[in-house]
mmCIF file of C-alpha atoms in Angstrom:
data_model
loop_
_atom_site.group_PDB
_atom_site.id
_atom_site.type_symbol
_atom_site.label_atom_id
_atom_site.label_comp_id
_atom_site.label_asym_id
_atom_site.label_seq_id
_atom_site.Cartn_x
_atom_site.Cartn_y
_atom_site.Cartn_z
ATOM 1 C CA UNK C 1 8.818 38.412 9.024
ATOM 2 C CA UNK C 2 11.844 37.912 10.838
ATOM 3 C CA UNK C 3 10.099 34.370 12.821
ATOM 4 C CA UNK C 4 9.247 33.105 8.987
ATOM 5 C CA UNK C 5 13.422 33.907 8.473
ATOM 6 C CA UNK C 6 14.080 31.882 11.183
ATOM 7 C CA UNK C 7 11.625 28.564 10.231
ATOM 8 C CA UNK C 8 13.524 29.152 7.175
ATOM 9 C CA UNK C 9 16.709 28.751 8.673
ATOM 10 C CA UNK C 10 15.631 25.792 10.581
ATOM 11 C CA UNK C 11 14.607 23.659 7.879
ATOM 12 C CA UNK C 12 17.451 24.482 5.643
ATOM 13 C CA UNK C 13 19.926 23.224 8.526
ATOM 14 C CA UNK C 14 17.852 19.917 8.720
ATOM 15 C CA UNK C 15 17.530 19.609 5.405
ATOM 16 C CA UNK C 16 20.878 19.293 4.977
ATOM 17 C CA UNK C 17 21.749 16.641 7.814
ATOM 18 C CA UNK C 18 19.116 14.761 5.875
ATOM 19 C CA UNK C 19 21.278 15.778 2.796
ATOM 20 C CA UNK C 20 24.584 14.563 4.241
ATOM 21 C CA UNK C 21 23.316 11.728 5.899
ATOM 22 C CA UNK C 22 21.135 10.311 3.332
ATOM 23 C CA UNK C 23 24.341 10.680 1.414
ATOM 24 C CA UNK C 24 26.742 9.069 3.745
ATOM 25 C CA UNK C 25 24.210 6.160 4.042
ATOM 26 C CA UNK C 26 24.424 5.594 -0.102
ATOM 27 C CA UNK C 27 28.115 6.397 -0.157
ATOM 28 C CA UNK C 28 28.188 3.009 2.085
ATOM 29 C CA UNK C 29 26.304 0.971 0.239
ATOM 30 C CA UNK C 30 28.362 1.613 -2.278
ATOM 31 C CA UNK C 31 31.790 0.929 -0.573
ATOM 32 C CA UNK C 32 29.853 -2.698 0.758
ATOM 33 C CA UNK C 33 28.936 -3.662 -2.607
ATOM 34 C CA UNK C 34 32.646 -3.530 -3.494
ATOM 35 C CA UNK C 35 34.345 -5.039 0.234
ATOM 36 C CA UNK C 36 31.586 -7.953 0.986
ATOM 37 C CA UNK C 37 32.606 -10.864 0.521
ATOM 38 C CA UNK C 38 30.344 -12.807 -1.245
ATOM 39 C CA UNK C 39 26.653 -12.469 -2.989
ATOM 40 C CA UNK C 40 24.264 -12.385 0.082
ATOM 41 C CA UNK C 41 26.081 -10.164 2.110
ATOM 42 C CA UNK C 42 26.754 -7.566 -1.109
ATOM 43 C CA UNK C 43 22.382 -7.605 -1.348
ATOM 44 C CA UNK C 44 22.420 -6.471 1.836
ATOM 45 C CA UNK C 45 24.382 -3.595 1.029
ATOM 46 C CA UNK C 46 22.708 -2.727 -1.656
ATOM 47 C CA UNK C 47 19.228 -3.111 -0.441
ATOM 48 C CA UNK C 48 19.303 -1.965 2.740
ATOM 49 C CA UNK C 49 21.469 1.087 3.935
ATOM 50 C CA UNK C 50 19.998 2.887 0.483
ATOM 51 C CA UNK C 51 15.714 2.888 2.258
ATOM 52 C CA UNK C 52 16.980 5.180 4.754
ATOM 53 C CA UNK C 53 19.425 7.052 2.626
ATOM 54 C CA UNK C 54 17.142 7.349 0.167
ATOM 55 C CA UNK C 55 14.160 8.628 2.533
ATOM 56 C CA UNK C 56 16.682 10.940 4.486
ATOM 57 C CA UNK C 57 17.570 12.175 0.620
ATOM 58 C CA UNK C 58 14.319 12.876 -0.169
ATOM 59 C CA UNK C 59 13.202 14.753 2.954
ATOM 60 C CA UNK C 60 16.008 17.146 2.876
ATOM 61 C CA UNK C 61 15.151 17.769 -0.920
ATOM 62 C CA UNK C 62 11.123 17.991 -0.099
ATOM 63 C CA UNK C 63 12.393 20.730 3.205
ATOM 64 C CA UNK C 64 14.528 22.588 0.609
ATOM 65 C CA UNK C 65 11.677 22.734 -2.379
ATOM 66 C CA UNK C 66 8.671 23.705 -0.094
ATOM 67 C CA UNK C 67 6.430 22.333 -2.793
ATOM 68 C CA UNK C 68 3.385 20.754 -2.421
ATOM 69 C CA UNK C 69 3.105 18.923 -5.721
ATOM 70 C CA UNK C 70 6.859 18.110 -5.189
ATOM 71 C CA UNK C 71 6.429 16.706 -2.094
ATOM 72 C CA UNK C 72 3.296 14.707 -2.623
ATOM 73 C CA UNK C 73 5.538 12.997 -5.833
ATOM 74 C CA UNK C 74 8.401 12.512 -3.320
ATOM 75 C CA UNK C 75 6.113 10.436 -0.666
ATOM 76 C CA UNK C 76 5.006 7.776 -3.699
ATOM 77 C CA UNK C 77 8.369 7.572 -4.901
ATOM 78 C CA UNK C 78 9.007 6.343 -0.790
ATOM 79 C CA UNK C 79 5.772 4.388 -0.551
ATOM 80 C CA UNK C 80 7.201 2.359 -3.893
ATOM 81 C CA UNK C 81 10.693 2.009 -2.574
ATOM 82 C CA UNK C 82 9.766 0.320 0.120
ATOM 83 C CA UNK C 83 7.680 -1.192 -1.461
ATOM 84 C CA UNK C 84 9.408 -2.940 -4.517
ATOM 85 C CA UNK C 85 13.248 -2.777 -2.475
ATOM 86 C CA UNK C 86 12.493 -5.994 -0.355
ATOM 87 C CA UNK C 87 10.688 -7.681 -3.334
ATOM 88 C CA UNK C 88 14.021 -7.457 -5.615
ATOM 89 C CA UNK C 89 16.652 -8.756 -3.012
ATOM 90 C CA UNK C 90 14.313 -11.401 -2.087
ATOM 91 C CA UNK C 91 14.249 -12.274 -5.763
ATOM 92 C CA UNK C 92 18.193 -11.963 -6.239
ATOM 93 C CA UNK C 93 18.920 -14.060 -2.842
ATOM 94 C CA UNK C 94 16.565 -16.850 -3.753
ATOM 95 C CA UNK C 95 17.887 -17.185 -7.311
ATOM 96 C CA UNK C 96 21.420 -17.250 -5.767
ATOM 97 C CA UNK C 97 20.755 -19.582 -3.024
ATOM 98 C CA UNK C 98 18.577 -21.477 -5.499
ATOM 99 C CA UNK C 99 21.390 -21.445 -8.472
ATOM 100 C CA UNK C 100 24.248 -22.705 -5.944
ATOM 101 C CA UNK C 101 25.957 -19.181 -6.033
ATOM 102 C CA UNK C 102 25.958 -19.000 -2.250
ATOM 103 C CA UNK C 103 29.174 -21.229 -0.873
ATOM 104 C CA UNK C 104 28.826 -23.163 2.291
ATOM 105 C CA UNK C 105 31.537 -21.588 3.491
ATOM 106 C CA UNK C 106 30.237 -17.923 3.603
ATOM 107 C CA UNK C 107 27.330 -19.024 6.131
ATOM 108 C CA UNK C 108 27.932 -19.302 9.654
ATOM 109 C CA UNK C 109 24.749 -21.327 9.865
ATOM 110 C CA UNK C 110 22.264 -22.687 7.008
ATOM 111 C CA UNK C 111 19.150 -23.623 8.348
ATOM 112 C CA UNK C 112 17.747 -24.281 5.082
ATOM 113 C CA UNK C 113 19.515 -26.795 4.049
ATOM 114 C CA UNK C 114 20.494 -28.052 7.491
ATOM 115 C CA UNK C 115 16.394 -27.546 9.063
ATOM 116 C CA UNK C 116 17.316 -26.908 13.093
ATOM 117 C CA UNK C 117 16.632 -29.780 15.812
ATOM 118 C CA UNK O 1 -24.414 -10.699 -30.024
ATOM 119 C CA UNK O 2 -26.807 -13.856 -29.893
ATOM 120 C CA UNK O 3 -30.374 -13.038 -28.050
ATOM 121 C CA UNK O 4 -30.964 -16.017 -26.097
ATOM 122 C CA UNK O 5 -27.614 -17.349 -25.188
ATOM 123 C CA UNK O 6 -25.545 -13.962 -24.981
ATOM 124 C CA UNK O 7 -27.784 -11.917 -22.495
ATOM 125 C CA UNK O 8 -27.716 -14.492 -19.201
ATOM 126 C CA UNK O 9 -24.005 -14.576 -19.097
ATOM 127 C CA UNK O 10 -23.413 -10.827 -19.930
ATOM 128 C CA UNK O 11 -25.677 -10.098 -17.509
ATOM 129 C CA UNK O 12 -23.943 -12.329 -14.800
ATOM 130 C CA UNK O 13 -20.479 -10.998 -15.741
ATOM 131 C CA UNK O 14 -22.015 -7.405 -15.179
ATOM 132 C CA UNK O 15 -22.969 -8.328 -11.883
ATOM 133 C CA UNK O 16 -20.006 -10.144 -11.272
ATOM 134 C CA UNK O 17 -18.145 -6.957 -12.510
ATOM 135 C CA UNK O 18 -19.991 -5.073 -9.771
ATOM 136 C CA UNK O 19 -19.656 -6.821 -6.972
ATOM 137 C CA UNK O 20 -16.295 -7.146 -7.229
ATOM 138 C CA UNK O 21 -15.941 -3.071 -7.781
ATOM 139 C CA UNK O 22 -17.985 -3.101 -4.069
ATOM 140 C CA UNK O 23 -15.654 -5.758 -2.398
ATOM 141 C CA UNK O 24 -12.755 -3.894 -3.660
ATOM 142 C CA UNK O 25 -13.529 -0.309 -3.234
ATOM 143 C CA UNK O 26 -10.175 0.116 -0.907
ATOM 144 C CA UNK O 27 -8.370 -0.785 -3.694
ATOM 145 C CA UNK O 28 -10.490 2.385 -5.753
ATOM 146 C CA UNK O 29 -9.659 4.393 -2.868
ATOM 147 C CA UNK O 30 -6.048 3.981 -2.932
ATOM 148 C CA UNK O 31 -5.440 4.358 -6.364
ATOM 149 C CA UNK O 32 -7.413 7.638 -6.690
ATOM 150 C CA UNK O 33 -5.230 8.860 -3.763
ATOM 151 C CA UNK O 34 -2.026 7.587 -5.666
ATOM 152 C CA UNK O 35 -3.030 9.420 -9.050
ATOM 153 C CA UNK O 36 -4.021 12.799 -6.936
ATOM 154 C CA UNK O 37 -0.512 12.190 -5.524
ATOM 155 C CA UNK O 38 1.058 11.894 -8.900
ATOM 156 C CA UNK O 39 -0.709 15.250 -9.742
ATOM 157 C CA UNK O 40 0.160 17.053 -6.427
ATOM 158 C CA UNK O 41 -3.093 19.133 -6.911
ATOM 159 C CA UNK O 42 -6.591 18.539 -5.416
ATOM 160 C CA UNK O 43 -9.253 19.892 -7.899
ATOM 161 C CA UNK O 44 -12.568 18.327 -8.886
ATOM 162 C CA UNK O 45 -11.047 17.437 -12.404
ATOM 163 C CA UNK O 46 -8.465 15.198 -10.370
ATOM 164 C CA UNK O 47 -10.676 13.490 -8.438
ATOM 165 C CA UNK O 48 -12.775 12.362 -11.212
ATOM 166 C CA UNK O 49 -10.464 11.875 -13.424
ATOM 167 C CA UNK O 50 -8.354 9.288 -10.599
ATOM 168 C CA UNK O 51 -11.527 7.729 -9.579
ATOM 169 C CA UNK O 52 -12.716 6.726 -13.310
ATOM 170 C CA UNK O 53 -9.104 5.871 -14.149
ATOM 171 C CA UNK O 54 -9.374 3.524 -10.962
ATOM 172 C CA UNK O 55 -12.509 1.932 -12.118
ATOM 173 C CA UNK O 56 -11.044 0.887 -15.324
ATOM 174 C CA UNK O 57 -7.668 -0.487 -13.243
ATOM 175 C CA UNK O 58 -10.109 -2.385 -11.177
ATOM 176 C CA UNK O 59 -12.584 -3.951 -13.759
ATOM 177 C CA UNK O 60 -10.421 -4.338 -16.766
ATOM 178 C CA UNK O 61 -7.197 -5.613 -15.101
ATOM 179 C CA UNK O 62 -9.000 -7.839 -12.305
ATOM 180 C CA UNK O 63 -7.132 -9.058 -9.635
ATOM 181 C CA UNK O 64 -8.429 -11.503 -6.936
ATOM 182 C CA UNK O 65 -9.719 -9.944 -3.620
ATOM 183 C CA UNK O 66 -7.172 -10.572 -0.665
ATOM 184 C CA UNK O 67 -9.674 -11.807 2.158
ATOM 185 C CA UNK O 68 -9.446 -8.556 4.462
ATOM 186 C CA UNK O 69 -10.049 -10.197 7.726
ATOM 187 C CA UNK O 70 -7.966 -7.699 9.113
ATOM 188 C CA UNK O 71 -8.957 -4.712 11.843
ATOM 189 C CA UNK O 72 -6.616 -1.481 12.710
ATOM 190 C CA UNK O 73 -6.182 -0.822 16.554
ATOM 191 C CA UNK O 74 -4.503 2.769 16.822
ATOM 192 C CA UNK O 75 -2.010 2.242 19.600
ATOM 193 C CA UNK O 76 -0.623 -1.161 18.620
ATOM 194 C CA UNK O 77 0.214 0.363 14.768
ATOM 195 C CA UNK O 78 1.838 3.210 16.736
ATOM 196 C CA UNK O 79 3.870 0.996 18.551
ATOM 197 C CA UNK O 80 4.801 -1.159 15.567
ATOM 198 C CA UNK O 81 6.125 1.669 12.900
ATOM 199 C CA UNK O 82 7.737 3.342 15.841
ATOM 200 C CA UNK O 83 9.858 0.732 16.799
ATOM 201 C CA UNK O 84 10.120 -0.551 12.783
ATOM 202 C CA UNK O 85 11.351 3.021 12.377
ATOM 203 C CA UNK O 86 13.461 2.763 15.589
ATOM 204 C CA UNK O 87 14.890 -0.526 14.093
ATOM 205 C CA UNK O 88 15.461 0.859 10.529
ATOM 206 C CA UNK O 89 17.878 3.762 11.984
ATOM 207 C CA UNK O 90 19.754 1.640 14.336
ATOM 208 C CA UNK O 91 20.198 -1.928 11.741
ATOM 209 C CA UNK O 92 21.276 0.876 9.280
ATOM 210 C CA UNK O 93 24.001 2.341 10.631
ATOM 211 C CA UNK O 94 25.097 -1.031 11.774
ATOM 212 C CA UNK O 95 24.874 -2.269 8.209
ATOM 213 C CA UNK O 96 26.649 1.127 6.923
ATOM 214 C CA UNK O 97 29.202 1.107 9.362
ATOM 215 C CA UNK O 98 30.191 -2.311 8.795
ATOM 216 C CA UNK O 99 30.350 -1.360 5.407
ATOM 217 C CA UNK O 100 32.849 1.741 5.697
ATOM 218 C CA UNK O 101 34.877 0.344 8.822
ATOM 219 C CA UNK O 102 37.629 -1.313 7.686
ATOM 220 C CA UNK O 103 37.355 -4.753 9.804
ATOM 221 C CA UNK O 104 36.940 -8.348 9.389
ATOM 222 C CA UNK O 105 34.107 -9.601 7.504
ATOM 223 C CA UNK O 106 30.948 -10.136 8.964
ATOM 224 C CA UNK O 107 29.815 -13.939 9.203
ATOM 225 C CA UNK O 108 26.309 -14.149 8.369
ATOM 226 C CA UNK O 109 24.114 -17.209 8.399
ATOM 227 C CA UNK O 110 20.460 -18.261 7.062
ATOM 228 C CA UNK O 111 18.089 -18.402 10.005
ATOM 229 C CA UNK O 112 14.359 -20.522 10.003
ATOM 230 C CA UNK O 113 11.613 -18.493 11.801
ATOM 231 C CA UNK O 114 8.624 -20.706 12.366
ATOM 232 C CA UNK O 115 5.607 -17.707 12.418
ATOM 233 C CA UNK O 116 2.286 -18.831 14.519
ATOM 234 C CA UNK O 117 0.103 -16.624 11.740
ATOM 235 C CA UNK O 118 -1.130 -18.466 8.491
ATOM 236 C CA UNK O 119 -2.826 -15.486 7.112
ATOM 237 C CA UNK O 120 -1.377 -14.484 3.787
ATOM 238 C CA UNK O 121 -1.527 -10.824 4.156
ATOM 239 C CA UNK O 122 0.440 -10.553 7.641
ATOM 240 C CA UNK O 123 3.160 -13.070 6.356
ATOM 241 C CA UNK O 124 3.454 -11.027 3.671
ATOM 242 C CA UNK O 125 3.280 -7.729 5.706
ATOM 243 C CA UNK O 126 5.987 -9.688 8.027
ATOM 244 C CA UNK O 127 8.424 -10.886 5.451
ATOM 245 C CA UNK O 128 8.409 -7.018 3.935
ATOM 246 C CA UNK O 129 9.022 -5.343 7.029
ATOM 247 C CA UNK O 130 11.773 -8.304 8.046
ATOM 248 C CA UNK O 131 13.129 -7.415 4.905
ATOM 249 C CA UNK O 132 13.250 -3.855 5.159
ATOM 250 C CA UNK O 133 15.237 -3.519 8.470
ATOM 251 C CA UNK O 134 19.021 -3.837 7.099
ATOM 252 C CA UNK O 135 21.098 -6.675 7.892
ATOM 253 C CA UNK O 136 18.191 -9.266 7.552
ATOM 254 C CA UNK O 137 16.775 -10.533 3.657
ATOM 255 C CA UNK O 138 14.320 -12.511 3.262
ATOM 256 C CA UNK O 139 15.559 -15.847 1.421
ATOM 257 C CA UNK O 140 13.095 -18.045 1.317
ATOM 258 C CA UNK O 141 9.405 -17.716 2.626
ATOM 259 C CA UNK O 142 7.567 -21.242 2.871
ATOM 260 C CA UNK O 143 3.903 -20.940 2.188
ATOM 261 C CA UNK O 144 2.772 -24.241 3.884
ATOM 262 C CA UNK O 145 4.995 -24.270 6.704
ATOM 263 C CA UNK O 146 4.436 -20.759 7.333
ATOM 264 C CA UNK O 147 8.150 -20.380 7.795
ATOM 265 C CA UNK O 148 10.596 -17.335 6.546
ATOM 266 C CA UNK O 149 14.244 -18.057 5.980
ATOM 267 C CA UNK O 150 15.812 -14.884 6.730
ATOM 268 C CA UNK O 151 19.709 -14.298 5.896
ATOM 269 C CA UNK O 152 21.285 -12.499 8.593
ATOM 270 C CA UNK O 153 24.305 -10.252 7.283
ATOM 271 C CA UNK O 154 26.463 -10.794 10.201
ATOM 272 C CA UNK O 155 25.438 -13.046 13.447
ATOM 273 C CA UNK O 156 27.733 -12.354 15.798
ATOM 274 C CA UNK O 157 26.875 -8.628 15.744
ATOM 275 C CA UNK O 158 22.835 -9.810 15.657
ATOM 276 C CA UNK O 159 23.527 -12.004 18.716
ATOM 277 C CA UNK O 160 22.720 -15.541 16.950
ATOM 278 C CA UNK O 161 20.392 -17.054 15.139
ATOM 279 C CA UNK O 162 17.637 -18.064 18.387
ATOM 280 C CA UNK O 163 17.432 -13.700 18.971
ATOM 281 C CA UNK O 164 16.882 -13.480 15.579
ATOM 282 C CA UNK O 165 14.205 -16.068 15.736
ATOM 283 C CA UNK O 166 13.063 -14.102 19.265
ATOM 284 C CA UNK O 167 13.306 -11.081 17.362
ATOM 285 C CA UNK O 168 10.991 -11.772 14.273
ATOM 286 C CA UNK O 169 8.519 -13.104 15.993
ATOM 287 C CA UNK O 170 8.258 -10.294 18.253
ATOM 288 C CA UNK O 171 7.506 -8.182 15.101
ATOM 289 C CA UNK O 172 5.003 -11.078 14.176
ATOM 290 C CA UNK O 173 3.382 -9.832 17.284
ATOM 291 C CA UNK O 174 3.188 -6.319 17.262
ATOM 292 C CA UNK O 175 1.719 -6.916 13.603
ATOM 293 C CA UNK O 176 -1.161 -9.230 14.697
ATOM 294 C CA UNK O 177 -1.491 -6.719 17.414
ATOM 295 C CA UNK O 178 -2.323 -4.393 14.849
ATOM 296 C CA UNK O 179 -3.984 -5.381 12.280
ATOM 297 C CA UNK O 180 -5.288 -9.308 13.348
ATOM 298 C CA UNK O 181 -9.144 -9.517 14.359
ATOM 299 C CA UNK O 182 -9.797 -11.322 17.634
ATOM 300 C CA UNK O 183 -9.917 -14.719 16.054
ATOM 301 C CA UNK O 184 -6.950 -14.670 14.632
ATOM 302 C CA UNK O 185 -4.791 -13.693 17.706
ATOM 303 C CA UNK O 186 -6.576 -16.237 19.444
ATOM 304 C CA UNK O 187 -5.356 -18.990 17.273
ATOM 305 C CA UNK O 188 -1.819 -17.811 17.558
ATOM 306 C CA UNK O 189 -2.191 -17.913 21.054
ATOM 307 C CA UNK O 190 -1.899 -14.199 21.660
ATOM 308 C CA UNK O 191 -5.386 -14.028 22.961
ATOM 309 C CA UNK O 192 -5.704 -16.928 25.683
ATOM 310 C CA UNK O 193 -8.079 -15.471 28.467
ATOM 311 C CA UNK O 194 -7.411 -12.708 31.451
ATOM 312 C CA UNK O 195 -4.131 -14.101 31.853
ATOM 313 C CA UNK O 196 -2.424 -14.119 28.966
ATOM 314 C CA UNK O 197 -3.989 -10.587 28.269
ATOM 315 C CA UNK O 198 -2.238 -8.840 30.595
ATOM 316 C CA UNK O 199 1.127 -10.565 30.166
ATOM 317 C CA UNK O 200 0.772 -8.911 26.369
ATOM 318 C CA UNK O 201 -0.091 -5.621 27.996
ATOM 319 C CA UNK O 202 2.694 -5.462 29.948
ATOM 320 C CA UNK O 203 4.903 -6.719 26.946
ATOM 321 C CA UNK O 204 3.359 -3.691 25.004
ATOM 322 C CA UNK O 205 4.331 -1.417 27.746
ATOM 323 C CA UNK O 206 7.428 -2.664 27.888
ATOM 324 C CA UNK O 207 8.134 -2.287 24.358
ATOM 325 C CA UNK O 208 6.646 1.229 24.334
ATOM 326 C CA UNK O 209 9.686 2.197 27.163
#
């Protein structure tokens, strides 16, 4: 009884570093959508830092629940985040790149339109 | 409808029907798990139910079979989602930090990676995972040339646009390593003899460290 109180504990405390983290890592993405400077680096930002956050969200949530069915629905909602996340900044870079959104200026380097060698 | 006419080609498109449900079976597979998933209960009802429902997906909304020349060796998929998960932490609080810390902006750049693979499926498996560990997006991904543009959210920090290059196509690697059949790795010179062998051994030990 007692050792079940104390798995308890344990995954409540982890839980909630997933919590705070998960939430740190969204708070960020956030705060780079508004201080990047220009439309590539702002995709980053909002692609990227949320995966983790968002995985680290829903762990904590699925340790807090202990619920199978919950947890099973948490896993796809993972699967299709990683799934579809890469798929929708690809789609908002190339239509930038593609639309001239993206200034010379902002890239250090542009080997697309400047091939290397 | 018509006797003569009607039956050869019904017929046909049955079969057709068919074989493609037996060449795409995974696909069957994976949705059934997805809609017992969905239901977060294993009963007999469920498993029916997600493996008719997946039967319809599969012959009324046809899609065209991805060739599946593709095996699964245990240790080098270990190897690759451990260090893809090892690479996710560590690019996002790099990307995060950035982010919060208030510094100069980052300098980012777009970067050509020539791959060695021309298989569909691993560039596409390559370009997702690329695009999944922060501080790189995938741009631009050239069919023909086999070639990803990546966009690389600040280079200085990334250590310039060759590690990048180094660094991509040591993922390429680890996912040929995984999921490539012996043919494949051959042509993109992974598999050449005793020699070269060994010299990826020890580069899978040393990525393992």
């Amino acid at each position: 009884m007692e050792d079940q109180g104390f798995w308890v504990t344990v995954a409540d405390v982890v839980a909630a570093v997933c919590l705070l983290l998960g939430a740190f890592f969204s708070f960020s993405a956030g705060v780079g959508v508004l201080r990047f400077g220009n439309l590539l680096a702002r995709m980053h930002a909002v692609a990227k830092p949320q995966v983790l956050g968002l995985i680290l969200l829903l762990t904590g949530v699925a340790l807090r629940l202990h619920s199978w069915p919950a947890t099973t629905m948490l896993a796809l909602v993972v699967i299709f985040q990683l799934l579809t996340s890469p798929v929708a900044a690809h789609m908002v870079g190339r239509a930038g790149i593609r639309t001239g959104k993206v200034s010379e200026n902002d890239l250090e380097v542009d080997e697309l339109t400047n091939p290397p060698r | 409808m018509d006797d003569r006419t009607g039956v050869a080609p019904r017929r046909s498109s049955w079969r057709r029907r068919v074989q493609r449900l037996r060449e795409q079976w995974r696909t069957v597979v994976v949705l059934t798990v997805m809609w017992l998933l969905l239901w977060g209960d294993l009963s007999w009802g469920n498993v029916v139910a997600g493996a008719a429902l997946a039967v319809v997906v599969v012959t009324v909304l046809p899609l065209p079979s991805i060739g599946t020349h593709a095996t699964l060796r245990p240790w080098p998929l270990l190897v690759l989602v451990a260090r893809f998960v090892a690479d996710l932490v560590v690019a996002s609080f790099q990307v995060a930090w950035q982010a919060v810390w208030p510094g100069p902006q980052p300098r980012g750049g777009v970067v050509a990676v020539p791959l060695r693979t021309t298989s569909d499926v691993f560039f596409t498996t390559i370009a997702e995972l690329s695009a999944l560990v922060p501080g790189s997006l995938v741009i631009e991904a050239d069919r023909d040339r086999a070639t990803l543009y990546l966009h690389v959210l600040d280079l200085a920090v990334s250590g310039g646009a060759d590690a990048v290059r180094e660094r991509t196509r040591k993922l390429e690697e680890r996912v040929l390593r995984a999921f490539a059949e012996k043919d494949e790795l051959r042509r993109t010179g992974l598999l050449d003899g005793g020699e070269a062998a060994s010299a990826g051994a020890a580069a899978a030990g040393e990525e393992t460290r």
